[in-house]
mmCIF file of C-alpha atoms in Angstrom:
data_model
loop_
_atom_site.group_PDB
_atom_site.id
_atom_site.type_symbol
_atom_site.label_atom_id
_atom_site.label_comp_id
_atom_site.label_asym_id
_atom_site.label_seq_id
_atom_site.Cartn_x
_atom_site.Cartn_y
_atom_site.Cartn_z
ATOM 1 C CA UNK A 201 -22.887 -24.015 106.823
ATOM 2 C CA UNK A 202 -20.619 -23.575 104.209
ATOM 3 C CA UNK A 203 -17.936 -26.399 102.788
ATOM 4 C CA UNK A 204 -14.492 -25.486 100.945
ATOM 5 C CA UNK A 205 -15.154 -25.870 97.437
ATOM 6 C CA UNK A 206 -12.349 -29.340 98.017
ATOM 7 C CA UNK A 207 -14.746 -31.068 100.552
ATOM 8 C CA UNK A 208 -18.377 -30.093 99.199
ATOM 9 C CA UNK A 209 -17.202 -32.042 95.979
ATOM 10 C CA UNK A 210 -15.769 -34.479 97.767
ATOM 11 C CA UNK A 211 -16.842 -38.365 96.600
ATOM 12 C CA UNK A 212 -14.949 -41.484 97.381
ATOM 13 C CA UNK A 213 -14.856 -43.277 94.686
ATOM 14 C CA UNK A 214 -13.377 -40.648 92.304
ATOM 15 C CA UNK A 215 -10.854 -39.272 95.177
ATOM 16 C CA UNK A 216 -9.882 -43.672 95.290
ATOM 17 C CA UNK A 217 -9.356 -43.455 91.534
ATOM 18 C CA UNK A 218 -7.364 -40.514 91.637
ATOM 19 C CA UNK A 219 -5.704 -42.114 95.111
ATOM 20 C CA UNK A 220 -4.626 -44.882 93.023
ATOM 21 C CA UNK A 221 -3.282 -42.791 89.926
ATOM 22 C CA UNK A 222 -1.087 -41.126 92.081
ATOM 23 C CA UNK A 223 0.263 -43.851 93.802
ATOM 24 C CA UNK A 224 1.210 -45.481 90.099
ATOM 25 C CA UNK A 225 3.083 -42.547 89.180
ATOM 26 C CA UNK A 226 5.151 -42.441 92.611
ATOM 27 C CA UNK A 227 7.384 -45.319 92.424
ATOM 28 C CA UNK A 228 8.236 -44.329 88.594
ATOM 29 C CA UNK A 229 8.729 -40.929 89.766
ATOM 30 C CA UNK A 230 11.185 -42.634 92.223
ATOM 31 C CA UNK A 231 12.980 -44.256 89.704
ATOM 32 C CA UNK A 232 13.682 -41.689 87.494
ATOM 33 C CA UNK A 233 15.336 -39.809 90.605
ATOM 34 C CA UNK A 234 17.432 -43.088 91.175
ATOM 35 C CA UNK A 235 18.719 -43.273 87.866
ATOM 36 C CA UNK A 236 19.556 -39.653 88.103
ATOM 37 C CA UNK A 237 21.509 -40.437 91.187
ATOM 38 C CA UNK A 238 22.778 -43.721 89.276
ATOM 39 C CA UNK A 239 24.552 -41.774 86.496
ATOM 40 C CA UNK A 240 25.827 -39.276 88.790
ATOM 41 C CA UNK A 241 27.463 -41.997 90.971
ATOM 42 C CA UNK A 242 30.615 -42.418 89.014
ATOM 43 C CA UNK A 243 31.438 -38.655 89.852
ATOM 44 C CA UNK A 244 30.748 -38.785 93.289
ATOM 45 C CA UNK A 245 32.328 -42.302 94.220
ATOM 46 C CA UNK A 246 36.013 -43.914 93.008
ATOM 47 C CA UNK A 247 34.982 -45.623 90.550
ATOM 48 C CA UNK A 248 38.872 -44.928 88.770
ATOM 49 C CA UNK A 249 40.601 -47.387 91.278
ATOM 50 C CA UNK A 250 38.929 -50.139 89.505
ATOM 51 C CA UNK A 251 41.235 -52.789 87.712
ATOM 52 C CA UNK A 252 38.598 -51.632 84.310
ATOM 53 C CA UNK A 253 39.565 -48.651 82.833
ATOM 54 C CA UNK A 254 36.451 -47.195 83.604
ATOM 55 C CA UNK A 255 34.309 -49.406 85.177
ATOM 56 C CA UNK A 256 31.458 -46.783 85.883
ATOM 57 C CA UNK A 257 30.432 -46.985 82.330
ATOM 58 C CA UNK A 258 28.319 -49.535 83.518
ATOM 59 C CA UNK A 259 26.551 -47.731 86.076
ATOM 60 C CA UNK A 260 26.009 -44.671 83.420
ATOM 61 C CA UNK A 261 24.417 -46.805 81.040
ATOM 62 C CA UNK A 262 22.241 -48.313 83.510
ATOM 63 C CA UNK A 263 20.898 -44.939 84.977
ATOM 64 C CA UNK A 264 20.565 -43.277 81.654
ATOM 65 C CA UNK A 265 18.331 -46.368 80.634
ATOM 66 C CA UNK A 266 16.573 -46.302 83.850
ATOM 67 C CA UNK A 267 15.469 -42.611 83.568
ATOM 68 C CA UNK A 268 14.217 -43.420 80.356
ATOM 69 C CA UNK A 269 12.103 -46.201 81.011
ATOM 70 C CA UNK A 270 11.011 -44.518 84.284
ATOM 71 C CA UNK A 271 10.356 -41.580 82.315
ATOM 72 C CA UNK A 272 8.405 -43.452 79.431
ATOM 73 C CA UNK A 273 6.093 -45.350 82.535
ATOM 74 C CA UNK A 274 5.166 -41.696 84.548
ATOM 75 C CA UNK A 275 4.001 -40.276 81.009
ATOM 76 C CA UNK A 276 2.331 -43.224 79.540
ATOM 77 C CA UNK A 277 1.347 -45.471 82.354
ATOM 78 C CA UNK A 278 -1.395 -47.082 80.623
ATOM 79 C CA UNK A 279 0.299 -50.376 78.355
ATOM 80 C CA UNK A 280 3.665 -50.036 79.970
ATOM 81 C CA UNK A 281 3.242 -52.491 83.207
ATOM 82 C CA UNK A 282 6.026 -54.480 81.101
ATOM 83 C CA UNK A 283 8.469 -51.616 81.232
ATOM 84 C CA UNK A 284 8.835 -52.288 85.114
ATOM 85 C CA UNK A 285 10.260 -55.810 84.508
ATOM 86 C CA UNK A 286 13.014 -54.252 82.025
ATOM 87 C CA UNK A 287 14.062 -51.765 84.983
ATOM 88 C CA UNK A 288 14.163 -54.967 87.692
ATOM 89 C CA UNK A 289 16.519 -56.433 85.272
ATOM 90 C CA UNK A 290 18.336 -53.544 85.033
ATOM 91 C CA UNK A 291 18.438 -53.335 88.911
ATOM 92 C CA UNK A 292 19.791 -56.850 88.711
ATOM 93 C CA UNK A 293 22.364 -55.817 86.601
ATOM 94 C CA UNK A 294 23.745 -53.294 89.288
ATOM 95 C CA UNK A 295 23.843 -55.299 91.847
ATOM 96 C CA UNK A 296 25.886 -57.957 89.777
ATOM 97 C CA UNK A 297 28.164 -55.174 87.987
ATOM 98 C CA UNK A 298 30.921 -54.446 90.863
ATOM 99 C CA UNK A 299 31.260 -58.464 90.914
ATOM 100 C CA UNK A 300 31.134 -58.866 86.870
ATOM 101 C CA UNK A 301 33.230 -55.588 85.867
ATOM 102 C CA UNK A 302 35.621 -56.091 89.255
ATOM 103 C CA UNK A 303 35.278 -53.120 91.177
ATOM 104 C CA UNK A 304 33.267 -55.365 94.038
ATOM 105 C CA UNK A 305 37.062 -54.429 96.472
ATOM 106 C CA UNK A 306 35.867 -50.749 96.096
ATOM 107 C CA UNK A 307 33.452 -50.491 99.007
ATOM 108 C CA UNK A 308 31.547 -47.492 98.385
ATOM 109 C CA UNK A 309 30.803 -48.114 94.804
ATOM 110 C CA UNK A 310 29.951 -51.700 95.830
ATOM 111 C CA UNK A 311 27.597 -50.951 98.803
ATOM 112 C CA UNK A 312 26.276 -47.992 96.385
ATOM 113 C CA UNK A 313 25.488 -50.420 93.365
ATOM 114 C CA UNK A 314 23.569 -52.944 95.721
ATOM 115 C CA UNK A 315 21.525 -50.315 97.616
ATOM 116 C CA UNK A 316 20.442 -48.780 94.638
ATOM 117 C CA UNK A 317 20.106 -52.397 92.604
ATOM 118 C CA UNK A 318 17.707 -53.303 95.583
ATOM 119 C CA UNK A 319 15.301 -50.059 95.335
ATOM 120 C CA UNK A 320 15.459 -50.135 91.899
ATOM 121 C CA UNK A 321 14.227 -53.929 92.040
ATOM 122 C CA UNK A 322 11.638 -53.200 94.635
ATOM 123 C CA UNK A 323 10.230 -49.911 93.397
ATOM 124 C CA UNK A 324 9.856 -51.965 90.053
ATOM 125 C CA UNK A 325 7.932 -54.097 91.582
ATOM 126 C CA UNK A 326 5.653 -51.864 93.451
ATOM 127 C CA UNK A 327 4.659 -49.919 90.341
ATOM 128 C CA UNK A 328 3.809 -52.859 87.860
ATOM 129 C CA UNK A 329 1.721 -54.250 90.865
ATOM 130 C CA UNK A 330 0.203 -50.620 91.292
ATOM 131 C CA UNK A 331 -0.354 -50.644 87.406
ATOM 132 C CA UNK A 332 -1.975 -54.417 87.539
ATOM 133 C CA UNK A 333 -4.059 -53.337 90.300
ATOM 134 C CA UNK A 334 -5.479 -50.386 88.366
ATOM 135 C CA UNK A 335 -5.942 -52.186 85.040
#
C-alpha cells in the first residue's frame, strides 16, 4: 500500500507543534486585517458630522498602530507576548473614543468603534494566551 508523501510522514507531535504555530499567528493575522479596516473606517462612515473637526483622526492613528504591532507579533512572535497588551489598550481606546472625542450621537461610527474595540480586545487576548501557551 502506498501513503501520500503528507500522511507517510505524518507524526503527532510535530503536526501539534506546527498546530500550535499556526494558531499564534491567526489572531495577529486578524488584527492586522482589523486595523486595516480601522483606518479605512473614517472613509467609509460619517465621521465629518462630528462636533471635532475631524474626529476620525483618532480611529486612523489607532489602526495604523494596530497594523504595526500586529504586524511586528506575526513576524517575530517569539518575545513579543507583551505587544498583545499594547493592542488591548489600544482596543480600549476605541471603544472609549466616540464618547471622549464626541462623535458617540453618530451611530454607525459609534457601533463601528465598539465592535471593532471588542475584537480587537479579544483577539489580543487570544494570541498572548496562544503565545504563553507555546512558550
Amino acid at each position: 500500500m502506498h501513503l501520500s508523501p503528507p500522511l507517510r510522514h505524518w507524526h503527532p507531535a510535530r503536526d501539534t507543534r506546527r498546530l500550535v504555530a499556526e494558531l499564534v499567528h491567526s489572531p495577529s493575522e486578524l488584527l492586522v486585517l482589523i486595523g486595516v479596516w480601522l483606518t479605512a473606517a473614517p472613509l467609509i462612515f460619517s465621521h465629518n458630522s462630528a462636533v471635532n473637526t475631524y474626529a476620525g483622526w483618532s480611529d486612523v492613528i489607532s489602526g495604523l498602530g494596530l497594523v504595526v504591532l500586529a504586524y511586528l507579533r506575526v513576524m517575530t512572535p517569539a518575545g513579543t507576548t507583551w505587544m498583545m497588551l499594547l493592542t488591548a489598550a489600544l482596543g480600549a481606546w476605541v471603544i472609549a473614543a466616540p464618547f471622549v472625542r464626541g462623535y458617540a450621537e453618530v451611530r454607525s461610527t459609534t457601533w463601528n468603534d465598539v465592535l471593532v474595540g471588542t475584537a480587537v480586545i479579544a483577539l489580543s487576548f487570544a494570541s498572548w494566551w496562544l503565545g504563553r501557551r507555546k512558550g
